PDB file of C-alpha atoms in Angstrom:
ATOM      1  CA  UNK A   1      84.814  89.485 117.600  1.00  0.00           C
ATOM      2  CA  UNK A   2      85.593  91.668 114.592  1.00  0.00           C
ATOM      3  CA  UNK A   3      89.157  92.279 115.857  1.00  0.00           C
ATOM      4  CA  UNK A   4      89.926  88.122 115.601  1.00  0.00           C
ATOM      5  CA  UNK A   5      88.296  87.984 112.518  1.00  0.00           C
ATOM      6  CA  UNK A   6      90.995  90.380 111.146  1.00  0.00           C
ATOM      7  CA  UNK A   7      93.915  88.901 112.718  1.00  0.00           C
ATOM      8  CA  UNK A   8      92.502  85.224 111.294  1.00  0.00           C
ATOM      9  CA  UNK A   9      91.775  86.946 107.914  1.00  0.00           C
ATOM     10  CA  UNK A  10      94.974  88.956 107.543  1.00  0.00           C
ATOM     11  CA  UNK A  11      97.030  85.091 108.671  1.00  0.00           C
ATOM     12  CA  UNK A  12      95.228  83.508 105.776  1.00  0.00           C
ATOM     13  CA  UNK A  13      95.610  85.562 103.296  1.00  0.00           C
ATOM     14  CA  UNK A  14      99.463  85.835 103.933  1.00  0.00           C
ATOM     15  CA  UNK A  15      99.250  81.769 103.902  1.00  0.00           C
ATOM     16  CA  UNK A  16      97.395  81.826 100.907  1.00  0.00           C
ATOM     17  CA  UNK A  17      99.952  84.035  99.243  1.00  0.00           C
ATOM     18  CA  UNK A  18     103.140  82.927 100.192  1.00  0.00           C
ATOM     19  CA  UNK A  19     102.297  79.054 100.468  1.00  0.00           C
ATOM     20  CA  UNK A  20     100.400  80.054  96.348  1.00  0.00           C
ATOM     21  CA  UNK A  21     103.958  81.173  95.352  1.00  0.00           C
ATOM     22  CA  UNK A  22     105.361  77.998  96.702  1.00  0.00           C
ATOM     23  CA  UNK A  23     103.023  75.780  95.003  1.00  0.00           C
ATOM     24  CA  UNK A  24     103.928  77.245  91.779  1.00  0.00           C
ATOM     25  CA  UNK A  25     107.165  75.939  91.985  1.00  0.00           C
ATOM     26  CA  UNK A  26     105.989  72.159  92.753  1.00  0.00           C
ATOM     27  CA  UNK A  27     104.931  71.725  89.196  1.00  0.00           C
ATOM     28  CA  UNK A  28     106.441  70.418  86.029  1.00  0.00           C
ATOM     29  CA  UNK A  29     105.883  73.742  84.412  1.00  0.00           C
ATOM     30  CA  UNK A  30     108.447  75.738  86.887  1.00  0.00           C
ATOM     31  CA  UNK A  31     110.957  72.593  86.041  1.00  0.00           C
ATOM     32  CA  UNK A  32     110.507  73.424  82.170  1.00  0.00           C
ATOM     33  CA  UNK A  33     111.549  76.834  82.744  1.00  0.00           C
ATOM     34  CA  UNK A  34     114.177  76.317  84.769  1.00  0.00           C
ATOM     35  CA  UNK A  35     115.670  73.435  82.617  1.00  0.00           C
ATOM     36  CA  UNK A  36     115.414  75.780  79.544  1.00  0.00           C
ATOM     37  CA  UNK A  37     116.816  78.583  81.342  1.00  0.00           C
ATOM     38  CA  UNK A  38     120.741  79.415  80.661  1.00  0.00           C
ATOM     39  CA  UNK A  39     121.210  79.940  83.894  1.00  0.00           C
ATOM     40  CA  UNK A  40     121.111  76.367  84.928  1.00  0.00           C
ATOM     41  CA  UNK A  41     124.475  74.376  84.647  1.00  0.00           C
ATOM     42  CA  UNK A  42     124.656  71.338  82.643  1.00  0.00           C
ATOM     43  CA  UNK A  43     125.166  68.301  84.782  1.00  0.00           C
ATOM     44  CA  UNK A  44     128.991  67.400  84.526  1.00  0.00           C
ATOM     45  CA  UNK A  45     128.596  63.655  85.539  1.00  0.00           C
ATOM     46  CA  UNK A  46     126.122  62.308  82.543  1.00  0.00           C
ATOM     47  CA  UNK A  47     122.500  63.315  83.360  1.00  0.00           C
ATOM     48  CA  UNK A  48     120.902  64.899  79.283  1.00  0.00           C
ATOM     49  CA  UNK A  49     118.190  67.702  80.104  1.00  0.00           C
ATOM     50  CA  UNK A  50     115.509  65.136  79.289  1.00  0.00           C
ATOM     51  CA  UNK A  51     116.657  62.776  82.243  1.00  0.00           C
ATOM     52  CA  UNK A  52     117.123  65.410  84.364  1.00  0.00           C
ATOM     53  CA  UNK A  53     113.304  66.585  83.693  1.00  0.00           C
ATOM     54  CA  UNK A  54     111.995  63.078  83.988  1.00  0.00           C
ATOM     55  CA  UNK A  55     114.080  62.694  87.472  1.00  0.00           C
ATOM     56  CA  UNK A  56     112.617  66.074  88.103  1.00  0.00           C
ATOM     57  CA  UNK A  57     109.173  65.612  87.438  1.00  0.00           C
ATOM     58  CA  UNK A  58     109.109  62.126  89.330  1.00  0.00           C
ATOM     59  CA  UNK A  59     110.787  64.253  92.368  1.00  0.00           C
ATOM     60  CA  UNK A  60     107.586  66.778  92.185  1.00  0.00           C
ATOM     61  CA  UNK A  61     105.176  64.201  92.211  1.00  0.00           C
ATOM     62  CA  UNK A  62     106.371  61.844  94.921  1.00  0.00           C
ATOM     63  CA  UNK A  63     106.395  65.670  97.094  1.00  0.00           C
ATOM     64  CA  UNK A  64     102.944  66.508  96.177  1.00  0.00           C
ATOM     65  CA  UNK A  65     101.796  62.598  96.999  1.00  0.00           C
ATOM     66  CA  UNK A  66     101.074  61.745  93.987  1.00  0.00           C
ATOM     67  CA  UNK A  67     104.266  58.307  94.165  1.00  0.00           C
ATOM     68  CA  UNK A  68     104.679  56.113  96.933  1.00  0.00           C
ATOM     69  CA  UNK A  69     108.091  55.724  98.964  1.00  0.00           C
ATOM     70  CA  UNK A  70     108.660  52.112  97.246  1.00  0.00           C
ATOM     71  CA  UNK A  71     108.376  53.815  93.311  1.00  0.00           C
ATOM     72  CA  UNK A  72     110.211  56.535  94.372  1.00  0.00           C
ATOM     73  CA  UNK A  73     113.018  54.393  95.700  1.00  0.00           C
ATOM     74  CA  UNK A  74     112.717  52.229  92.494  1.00  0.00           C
ATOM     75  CA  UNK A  75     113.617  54.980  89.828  1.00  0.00           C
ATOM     76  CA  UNK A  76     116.423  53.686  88.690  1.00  0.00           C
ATOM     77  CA  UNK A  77     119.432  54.563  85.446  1.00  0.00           C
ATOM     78  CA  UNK A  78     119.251  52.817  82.446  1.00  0.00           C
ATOM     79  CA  UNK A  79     121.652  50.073  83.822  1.00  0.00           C
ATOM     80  CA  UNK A  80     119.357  49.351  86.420  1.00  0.00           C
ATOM     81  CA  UNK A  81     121.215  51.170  89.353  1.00  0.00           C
ATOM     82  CA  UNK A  82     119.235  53.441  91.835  1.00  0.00           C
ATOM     83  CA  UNK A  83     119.094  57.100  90.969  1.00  0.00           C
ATOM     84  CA  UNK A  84     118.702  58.321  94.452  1.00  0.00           C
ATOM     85  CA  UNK A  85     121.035  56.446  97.739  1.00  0.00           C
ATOM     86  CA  UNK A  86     119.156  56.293 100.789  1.00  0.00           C
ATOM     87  CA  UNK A  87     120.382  59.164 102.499  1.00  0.00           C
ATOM     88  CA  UNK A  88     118.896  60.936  99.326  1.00  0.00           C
ATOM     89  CA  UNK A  89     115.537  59.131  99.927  1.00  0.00           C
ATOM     90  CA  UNK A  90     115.504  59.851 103.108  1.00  0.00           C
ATOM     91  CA  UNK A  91     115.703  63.238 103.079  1.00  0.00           C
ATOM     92  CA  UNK A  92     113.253  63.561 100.125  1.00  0.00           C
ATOM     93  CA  UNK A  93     111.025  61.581 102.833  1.00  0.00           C
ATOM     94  CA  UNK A  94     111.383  64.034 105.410  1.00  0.00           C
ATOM     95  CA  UNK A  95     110.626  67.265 102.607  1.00  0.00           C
ATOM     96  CA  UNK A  96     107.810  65.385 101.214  1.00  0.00           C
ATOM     97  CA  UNK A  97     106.616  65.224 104.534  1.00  0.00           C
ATOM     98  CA  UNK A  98     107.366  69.043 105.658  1.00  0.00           C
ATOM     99  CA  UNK A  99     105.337  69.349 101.671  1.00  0.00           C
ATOM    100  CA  UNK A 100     102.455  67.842 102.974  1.00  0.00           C
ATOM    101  CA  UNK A 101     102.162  69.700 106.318  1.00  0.00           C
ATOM    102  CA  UNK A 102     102.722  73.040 104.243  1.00  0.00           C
ATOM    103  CA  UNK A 103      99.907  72.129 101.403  1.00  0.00           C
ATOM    104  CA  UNK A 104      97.489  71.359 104.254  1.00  0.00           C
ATOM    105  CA  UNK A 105      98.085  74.620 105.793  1.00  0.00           C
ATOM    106  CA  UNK A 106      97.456  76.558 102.455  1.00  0.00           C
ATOM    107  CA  UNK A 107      94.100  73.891 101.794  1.00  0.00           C
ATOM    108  CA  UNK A 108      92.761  75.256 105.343  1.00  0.00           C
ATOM    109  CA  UNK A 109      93.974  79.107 104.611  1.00  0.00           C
ATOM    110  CA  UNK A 110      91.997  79.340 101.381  1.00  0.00           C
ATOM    111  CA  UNK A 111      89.366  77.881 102.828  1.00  0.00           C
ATOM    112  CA  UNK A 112      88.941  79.910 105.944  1.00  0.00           C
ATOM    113  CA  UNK A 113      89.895  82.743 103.510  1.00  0.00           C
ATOM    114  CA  UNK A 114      86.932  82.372 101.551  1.00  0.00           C
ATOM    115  CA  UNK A 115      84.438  81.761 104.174  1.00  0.00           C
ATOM    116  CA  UNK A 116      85.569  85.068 106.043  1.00  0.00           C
ATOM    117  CA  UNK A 117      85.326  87.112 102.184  1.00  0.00           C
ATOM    118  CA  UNK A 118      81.229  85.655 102.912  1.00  0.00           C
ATOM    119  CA  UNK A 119      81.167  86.512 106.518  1.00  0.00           C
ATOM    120  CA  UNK A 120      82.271  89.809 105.665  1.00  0.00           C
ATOM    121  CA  UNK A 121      79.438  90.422 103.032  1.00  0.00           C
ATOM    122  CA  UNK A 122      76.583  88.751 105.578  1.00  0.00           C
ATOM    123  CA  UNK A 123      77.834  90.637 108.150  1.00  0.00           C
ATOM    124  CA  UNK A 124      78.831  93.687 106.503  1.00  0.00           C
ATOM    125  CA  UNK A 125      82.147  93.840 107.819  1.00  0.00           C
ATOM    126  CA  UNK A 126      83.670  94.287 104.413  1.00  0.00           C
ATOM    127  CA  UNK A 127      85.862  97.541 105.950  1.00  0.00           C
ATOM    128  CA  UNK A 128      87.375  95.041 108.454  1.00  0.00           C
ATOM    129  CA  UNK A 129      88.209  92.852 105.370  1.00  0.00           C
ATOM    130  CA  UNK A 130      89.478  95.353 103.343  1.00  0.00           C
ATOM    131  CA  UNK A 131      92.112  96.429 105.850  1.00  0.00           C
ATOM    132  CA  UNK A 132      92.883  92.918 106.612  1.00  0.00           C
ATOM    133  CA  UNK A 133      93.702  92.501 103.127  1.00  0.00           C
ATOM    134  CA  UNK A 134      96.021  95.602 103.130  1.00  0.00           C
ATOM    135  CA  UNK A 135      97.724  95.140 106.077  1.00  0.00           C
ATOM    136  CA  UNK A 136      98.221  91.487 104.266  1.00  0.00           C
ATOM    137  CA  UNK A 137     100.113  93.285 101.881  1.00  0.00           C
ATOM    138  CA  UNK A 138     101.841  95.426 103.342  1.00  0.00           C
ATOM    139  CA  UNK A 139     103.263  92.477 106.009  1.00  0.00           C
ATOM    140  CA  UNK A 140     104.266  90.206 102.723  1.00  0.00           C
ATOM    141  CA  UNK A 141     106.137  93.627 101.338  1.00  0.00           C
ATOM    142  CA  UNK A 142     107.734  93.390 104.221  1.00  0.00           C
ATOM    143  CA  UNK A 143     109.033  89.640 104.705  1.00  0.00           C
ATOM    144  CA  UNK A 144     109.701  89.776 101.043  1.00  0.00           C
ATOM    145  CA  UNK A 145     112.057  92.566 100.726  1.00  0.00           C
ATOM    146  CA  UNK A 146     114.090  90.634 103.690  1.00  0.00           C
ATOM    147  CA  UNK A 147     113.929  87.431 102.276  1.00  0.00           C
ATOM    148  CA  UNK A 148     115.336  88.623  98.828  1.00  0.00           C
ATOM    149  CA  UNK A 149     117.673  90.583 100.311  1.00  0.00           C
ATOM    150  CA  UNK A 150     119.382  87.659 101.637  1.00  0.00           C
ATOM    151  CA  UNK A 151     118.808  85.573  98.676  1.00  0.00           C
ATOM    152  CA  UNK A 152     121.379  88.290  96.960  1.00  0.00           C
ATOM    153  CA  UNK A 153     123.654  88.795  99.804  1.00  0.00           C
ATOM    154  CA  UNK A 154     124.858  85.633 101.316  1.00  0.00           C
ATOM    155  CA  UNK A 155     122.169  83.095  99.610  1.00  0.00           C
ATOM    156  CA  UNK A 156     124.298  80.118 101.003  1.00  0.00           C
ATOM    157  CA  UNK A 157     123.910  81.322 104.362  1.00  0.00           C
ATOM    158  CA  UNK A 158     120.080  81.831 103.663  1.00  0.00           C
ATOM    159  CA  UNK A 159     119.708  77.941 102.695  1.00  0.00           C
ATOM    160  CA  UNK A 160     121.867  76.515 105.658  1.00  0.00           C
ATOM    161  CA  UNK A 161     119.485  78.677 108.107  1.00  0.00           C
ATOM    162  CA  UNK A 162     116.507  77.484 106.172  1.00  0.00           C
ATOM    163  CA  UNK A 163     117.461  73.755 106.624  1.00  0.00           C
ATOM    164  CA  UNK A 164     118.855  73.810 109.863  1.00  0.00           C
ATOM    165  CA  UNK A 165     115.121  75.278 110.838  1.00  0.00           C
ATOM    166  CA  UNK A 166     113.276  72.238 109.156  1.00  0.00           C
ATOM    167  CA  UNK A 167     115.690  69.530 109.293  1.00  0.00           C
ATOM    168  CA  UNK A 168     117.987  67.871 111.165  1.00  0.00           C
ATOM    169  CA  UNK A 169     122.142  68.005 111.678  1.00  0.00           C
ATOM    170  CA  UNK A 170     123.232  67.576 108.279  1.00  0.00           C
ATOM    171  CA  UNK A 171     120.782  65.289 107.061  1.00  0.00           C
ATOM    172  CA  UNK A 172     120.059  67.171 104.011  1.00  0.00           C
ATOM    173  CA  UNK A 173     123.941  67.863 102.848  1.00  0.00           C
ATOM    174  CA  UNK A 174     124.841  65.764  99.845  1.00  0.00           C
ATOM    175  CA  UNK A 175     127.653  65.256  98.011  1.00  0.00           C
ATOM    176  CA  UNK A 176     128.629  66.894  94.493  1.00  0.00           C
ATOM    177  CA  UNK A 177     127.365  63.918  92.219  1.00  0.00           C
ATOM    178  CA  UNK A 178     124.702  62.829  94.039  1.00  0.00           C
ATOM    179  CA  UNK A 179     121.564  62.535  92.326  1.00  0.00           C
ATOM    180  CA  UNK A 180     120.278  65.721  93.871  1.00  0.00           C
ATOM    181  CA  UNK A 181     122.538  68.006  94.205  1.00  0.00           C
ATOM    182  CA  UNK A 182     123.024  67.343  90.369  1.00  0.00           C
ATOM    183  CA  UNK A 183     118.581  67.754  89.819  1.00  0.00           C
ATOM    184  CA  UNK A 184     118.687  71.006  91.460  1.00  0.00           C
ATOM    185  CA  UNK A 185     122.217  72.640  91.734  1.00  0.00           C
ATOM    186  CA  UNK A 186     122.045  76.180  93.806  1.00  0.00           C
ATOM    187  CA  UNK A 187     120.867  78.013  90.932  1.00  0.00           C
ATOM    188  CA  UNK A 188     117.579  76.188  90.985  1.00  0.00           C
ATOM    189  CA  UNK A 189     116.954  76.932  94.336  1.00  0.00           C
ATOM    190  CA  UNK A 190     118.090  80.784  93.748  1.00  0.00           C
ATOM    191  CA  UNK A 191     115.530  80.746  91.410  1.00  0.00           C
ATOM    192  CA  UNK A 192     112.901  78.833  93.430  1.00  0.00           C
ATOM    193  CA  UNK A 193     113.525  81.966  96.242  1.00  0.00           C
ATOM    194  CA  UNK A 194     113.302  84.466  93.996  1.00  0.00           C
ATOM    195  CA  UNK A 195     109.970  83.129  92.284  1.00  0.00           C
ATOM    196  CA  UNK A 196     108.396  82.370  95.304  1.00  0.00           C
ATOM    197  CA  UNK A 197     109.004  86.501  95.842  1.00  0.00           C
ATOM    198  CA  UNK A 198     107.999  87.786  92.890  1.00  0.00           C
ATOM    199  CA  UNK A 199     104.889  85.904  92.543  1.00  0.00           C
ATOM    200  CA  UNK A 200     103.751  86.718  96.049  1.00  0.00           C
ATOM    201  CA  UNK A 201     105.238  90.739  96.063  1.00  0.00           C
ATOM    202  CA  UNK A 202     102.987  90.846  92.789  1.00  0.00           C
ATOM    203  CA  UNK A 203      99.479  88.979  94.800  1.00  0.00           C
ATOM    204  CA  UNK A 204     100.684  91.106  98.046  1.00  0.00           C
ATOM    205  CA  UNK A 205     100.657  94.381  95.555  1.00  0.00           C
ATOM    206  CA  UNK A 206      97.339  93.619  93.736  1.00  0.00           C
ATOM    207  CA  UNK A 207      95.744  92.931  97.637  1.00  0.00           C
ATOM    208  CA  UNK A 208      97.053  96.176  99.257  1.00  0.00           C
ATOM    209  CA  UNK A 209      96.032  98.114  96.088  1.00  0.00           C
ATOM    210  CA  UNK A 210      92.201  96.695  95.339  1.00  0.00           C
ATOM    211  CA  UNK A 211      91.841  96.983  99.157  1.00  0.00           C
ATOM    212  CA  UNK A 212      93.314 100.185  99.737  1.00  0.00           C
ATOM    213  CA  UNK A 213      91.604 101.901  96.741  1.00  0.00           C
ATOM    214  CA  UNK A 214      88.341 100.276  98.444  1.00  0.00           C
ATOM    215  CA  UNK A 215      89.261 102.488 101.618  1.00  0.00           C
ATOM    216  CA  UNK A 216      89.943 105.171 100.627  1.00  0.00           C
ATOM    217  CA  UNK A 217      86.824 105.067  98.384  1.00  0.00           C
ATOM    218  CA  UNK A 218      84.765 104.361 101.266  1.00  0.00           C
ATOM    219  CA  UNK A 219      85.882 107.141 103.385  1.00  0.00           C
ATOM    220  CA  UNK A 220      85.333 109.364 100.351  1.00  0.00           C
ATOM    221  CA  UNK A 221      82.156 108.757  99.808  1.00  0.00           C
ATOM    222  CA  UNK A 222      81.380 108.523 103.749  1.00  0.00           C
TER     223      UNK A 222
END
């Protein structure tokens, strides 16, 4: 019984992490940054940083649920045509869907997190949750170190194996001036990859140390 408990625990608090660092990006705060940034290339077909953040922030929303298909597909430019074609929408369809599926995953994962953290203290099993929590972070160490090192070696290669995984043929291959390729050029997404490791290599660090110091603690005073 305790030996599922860890395996569930250490899965959810991976989740939690990893799908945390994700959900960072999916706000309009991560979009300020990376629209301020001078890393990010200035649109070469009209698009001023403040209609790029508007487009940007509508995109975010309509991912997290918060627009419907129909005002999504009615953003339109100033002289009334569409911003996004319908391959565009469609594709944005199928990621706000894959969004969706993802978010529930991390809902459930916190949630199963937290009532294993109070299983653990009305069962006393808080040794089994401390090494859950370490072997946690030593597993998102791991998967992190991989992913960035593809982000800086070949990150084109990185993104076409990501896609291909979630979507399908070429569905989500755009042309230079469409609408968004020119919201979120590859920069963005470099960026997106490498925030989504930092943030969770820093939770992953702070787990494996508070529940490695706990340990060791333990069999100190044992």
């Amino acid at each position: 019984m305790k030996t599922i408990y860890s395996i569930i625990l250490t899965i959810a608090f991976i989740l939690v992490i990893l799908i945390g660092g994700i959900r960072i990006c999916l706000t309009h705060f991560f979009i300020d940054l990376e629209y301020n940034s001078p890393h990010l290339p200035e649109d070469q077909y009209g698009f001023t940083r403040d209609t790029r953040s508007t487009l940007a922030y509508q995109s975010v929303d309509y991912l997290l649920g918060k627009i419907s298909d129909a005002e999504y597909g009615a953003i339109a430019l100033p002289d009334g045509s569409p911003v996004f074609n319908e391959r565009e929408l469609s594709h944005m369809q199928d990621v706000r869907d894959l969004t969706q599926i993802v978010l529930r995953i991390w809902y459930a994962s916190i949630a199963i997190m937290l009532v294993s953290i109070f299983l653990a203290i009305k069962l006393n099993w808080r040794m089994a949750l401390r090494k859950a929590g370490k072997l946690a972070g030593e597993i998102i160490f791991i998967f992190i170190i991989l992913v960035l090192c593809a982000v800086f070696l070949n990150f084109n290669q990185l993104f076409t194996i990501f896609h291909s995984f979630f979507f399908k043929g070429d569905t989500w291959l755009f042309y230079v001036n469409d609408s968004l390729i020119r919201l979120f050029p590859t920069p963005f997404w470099v960026n997106v990859f490498v925030t989504v490791g930092v943030v969770s290599f820093t939770l992953a660090f702070f787990l494996y140390f508070a529940c490695g110091t706990l340990i060791k603690k333990n069999k100190e005073e044992v």
